[in-house]
Amino acid sequence: DTLLYTFTTTADLSAAGVYDILTYIAVSGDANTSNDTAGVITASGTPGHVNYHMGFESTDDFSFYSVEDADGDGATIDISATYVRTGLACLRYTLPNTASPDNWVFTSCIDFDQNDVYGLDFWFKVFDNTAVPFNVEAYLATSQNSVDATTLLAAPPTPGDTSYTNVHTTFSVPTTGTYYIAFRGFGTNVDNTTRIDDITIDLVSGIKN
């Protein structure tokens, strides 16, 4: 059977770290106790701040990034050491196992102020311009879930060659708080890989009071 239970005392996960949360149930007369426990591992991290840069290098902390395999084909992204823009690594949308791939990558949480205007820059490239590439979009999200990525920030055209193309857009947030930047890679009959590198978020102009 299924039971929805709400705990009256909640856990404080505000301290940065990895949390192993276990839940279990006990029933009198239960002869098999090996299937009474379920668990999940989650992590809590300190929000990032502007100026923000991610190059996916070994010295960069992208441990709090999240990936959503919206199409469920088991193929999403990896960190590639080939065809990088700068440094030794970049993010890569891998070859899909479905005709209509749909994969999301979410940054770690970042604090934004509603009184500021921000600039988002990132670079992306296709591996082979004779193949069918991913479409790439960037969103502002309130969680690491595609249903909460409702504000489209950029929908750049696919590059016409295999060199990196810069995408620049400006945005503001409706209320001061913690947000995520989401990158969506999707398409139809995609038979190409696409790379993203050097994500930067900065104040557009002015000095904060």
CSV table of C-alpha atoms in Angstrom, one decimal, residues 26-173:
chain,number,residue,atom,x,y,z
A,26,ALA,CA,8.2,-1.3,11.2
A,27,VAL,CA,5.2,-3.6,11.4
A,28,SER,CA,4.5,-6.1,14.1
A,29,GLY,CA,4.8,-9.6,12.8
A,30,ASP,CA,6.9,-8.7,9.8
A,31,ALA,CA,9.0,-11.7,9.1
A,32,ASN,CA,11.2,-10.0,6.4
A,33,THR,CA,12.9,-6.9,7.6
A,34,SER,CA,15.3,-6.7,4.6
A,35,ASN,CA,12.9,-4.6,2.6
A,36,ASP,CA,11.8,-2.1,5.2
A,37,THR,CA,14.3,0.7,4.4
A,38,ALA,CA,14.6,3.2,1.5
A,39,GLY,CA,17.1,5.9,1.1
A,40,VAL,CA,18.3,8.8,-0.9
A,41,ILE,CA,21.5,10.8,-1.0
A,42,THR,CA,21.3,14.5,-1.5
A,43,ALA,CA,23.7,17.4,-1.1
A,44,SER,CA,23.6,21.0,0.1
A,45,GLY,CA,26.0,23.6,-1.1
A,46,THR,CA,26.6,27.3,-0.6
A,47,PRO,CA,25.0,29.4,-3.3
A,48,GLY,CA,27.4,30.8,-5.9
A,49,HIS,CA,27.7,34.6,-6.5
A,50,VAL,CA,28.3,36.9,-9.4
A,51,ASN,CA,31.0,37.1,-10.9
A,52,TYR,CA,30.5,33.5,-11.8
A,53,HIS,CA,32.6,31.4,-14.2
A,54,MET,CA,32.5,27.7,-15.1
A,55,GLY,CA,35.0,26.1,-17.5
A,56,PHE,CA,34.5,22.5,-16.4
A,57,GLU,CA,38.1,22.2,-15.6
A,58,SER,CA,39.4,19.7,-12.9
A,59,THR,CA,39.9,22.7,-10.6
A,60,ASP,CA,36.3,23.9,-11.0
A,61,ASP,CA,33.6,22.7,-8.6
A,62,PHE,CA,30.6,21.4,-10.6
A,63,SER,CA,29.7,18.8,-8.1
A,64,PHE,CA,26.4,20.5,-7.4
A,65,TYR,CA,25.4,20.6,-11.1
A,66,SER,CA,22.5,18.4,-12.0
A,67,VAL,CA,21.4,16.6,-15.1
A,68,GLU,CA,17.9,15.7,-16.2
A,69,ASP,CA,17.4,13.0,-18.8
A,70,ALA,CA,14.0,14.2,-19.9
A,71,ASP,CA,13.7,11.8,-22.8
A,72,GLY,CA,14.8,8.8,-20.7
A,73,ASP,CA,17.2,7.3,-23.2
A,74,GLY,CA,20.1,7.0,-20.8
A,75,ALA,CA,22.4,9.3,-22.8
A,76,THR,CA,22.9,12.8,-21.4
A,77,ILE,CA,26.2,14.6,-21.0
A,78,ASP,CA,29.8,14.1,-20.0
A,79,ILE,CA,33.0,16.1,-19.5
A,80,SER,CA,35.1,16.0,-22.6
A,81,ALA,CA,38.8,16.7,-23.1
A,82,THR,CA,38.5,17.1,-26.8
A,83,TYR,CA,37.6,20.2,-28.9
A,84,VAL,CA,37.5,22.5,-25.8
A,85,ARG,CA,37.4,26.2,-26.2
A,86,THR,CA,39.8,27.1,-23.4
A,87,GLY,CA,41.6,24.9,-20.8
A,88,LEU,CA,41.5,21.2,-20.9
A,89,ALA,CA,37.8,20.3,-20.6
A,90,CYS,CA,34.3,21.2,-21.6
A,91,LEU,CA,30.7,20.0,-21.2
A,92,ARG,CA,29.4,17.7,-24.0
A,93,TYR,CA,25.9,16.5,-25.0
A,94,THR,CA,26.6,13.0,-26.0
A,95,LEU,CA,25.1,11.1,-28.9
A,96,PRO,CA,21.5,10.2,-28.1
A,97,ASN,CA,19.8,6.8,-28.0
A,98,THR,CA,16.5,8.2,-29.1
A,99,ALA,CA,15.1,10.0,-32.1
A,100,SER,CA,14.1,13.0,-30.1
A,101,PRO,CA,16.7,13.7,-27.4
A,102,ASP,CA,15.9,16.2,-24.6
A,103,ASN,CA,18.5,16.7,-21.9
A,104,TRP,CA,18.9,19.4,-19.3
A,105,VAL,CA,22.0,20.6,-17.4
A,106,PHE,CA,21.5,22.8,-14.3
A,107,THR,CA,24.2,24.9,-12.7
A,108,SER,CA,24.6,24.9,-8.9
A,109,CYS,CA,22.4,27.5,-7.1
A,110,ILE,CA,23.3,31.2,-7.6
A,111,ASP,CA,22.1,34.1,-5.6
A,112,PHE,CA,20.6,37.0,-7.7
A,113,ASP,CA,19.3,40.4,-6.7
A,114,GLN,CA,16.1,41.8,-8.3
A,115,ASN,CA,17.7,45.3,-8.4
A,116,ASP,CA,20.5,44.2,-10.7
A,117,VAL,CA,20.8,43.3,-14.4
A,118,TYR,CA,23.0,40.4,-15.2
A,119,GLY,CA,24.8,39.2,-18.3
A,120,LEU,CA,25.0,35.6,-19.3
A,121,ASP,CA,27.7,34.4,-21.7
A,122,PHE,CA,28.5,30.9,-22.9
A,123,TRP,CA,30.2,29.3,-25.9
A,124,PHE,CA,29.0,26.3,-27.8
A,125,LYS,CA,29.9,24.3,-30.9
A,126,VAL,CA,28.8,21.3,-32.9
A,127,PHE,CA,31.2,18.5,-33.7
A,128,ASP,CA,30.2,18.1,-37.3
A,129,ASN,CA,28.2,20.6,-39.3
A,130,THR,CA,27.2,17.9,-41.8
A,131,ALA,CA,25.3,16.0,-39.2
A,132,VAL,CA,22.1,16.9,-37.3
A,133,PRO,CA,23.0,18.9,-34.2
A,134,PHE,CA,21.3,19.6,-30.9
A,135,ASN,CA,19.3,22.7,-30.5
A,136,VAL,CA,20.6,24.6,-27.4
A,137,GLU,CA,18.6,26.9,-25.1
A,138,ALA,CA,19.3,28.6,-21.8
A,139,TYR,CA,16.7,29.2,-19.1
A,140,LEU,CA,16.4,30.8,-15.7
A,141,ALA,CA,15.1,28.2,-13.3
A,142,THR,CA,13.9,28.2,-9.7
A,143,SER,CA,15.0,24.6,-9.1
A,144,GLN,CA,17.0,21.9,-10.8
A,145,ASN,CA,13.9,20.6,-12.6
A,146,SER,CA,12.8,21.4,-16.1
A,147,VAL,CA,9.3,22.1,-15.0
A,148,ASP,CA,10.7,25.1,-13.1
A,149,ALA,CA,12.8,26.3,-16.0
A,150,THR,CA,10.1,28.7,-17.4
A,151,THR,CA,12.1,31.8,-18.3
A,152,LEU,CA,13.8,31.5,-21.7
A,153,LEU,CA,17.1,33.5,-21.7
A,154,ALA,CA,18.6,32.5,-25.0
A,155,ALA,CA,17.7,30.3,-28.0
A,156,PRO,CA,20.7,30.8,-30.3
A,157,PRO,CA,20.8,29.4,-33.9
A,158,THR,CA,23.0,26.4,-34.5
A,159,PRO,CA,26.5,27.5,-35.6
A,160,GLY,CA,27.1,27.1,-39.3
A,161,ASP,CA,30.6,25.7,-38.8
A,162,THR,CA,32.5,23.7,-36.1
A,163,SER,CA,34.1,26.7,-34.3
A,164,TYR,CA,32.8,28.0,-31.0
A,165,THR,CA,30.0,30.5,-31.1
A,166,ASN,CA,29.5,33.0,-28.3
A,167,VAL,CA,26.0,33.6,-26.8
A,168,HIS,CA,25.3,36.7,-24.8
A,169,THR,CA,22.1,37.8,-23.2
A,170,THR,CA,21.0,40.0,-20.3
A,171,PHE,CA,18.4,39.2,-17.7
A,172,SER,CA,17.0,40.2,-14.3
A,173,VAL,CA,15.1,38.2,-11.7
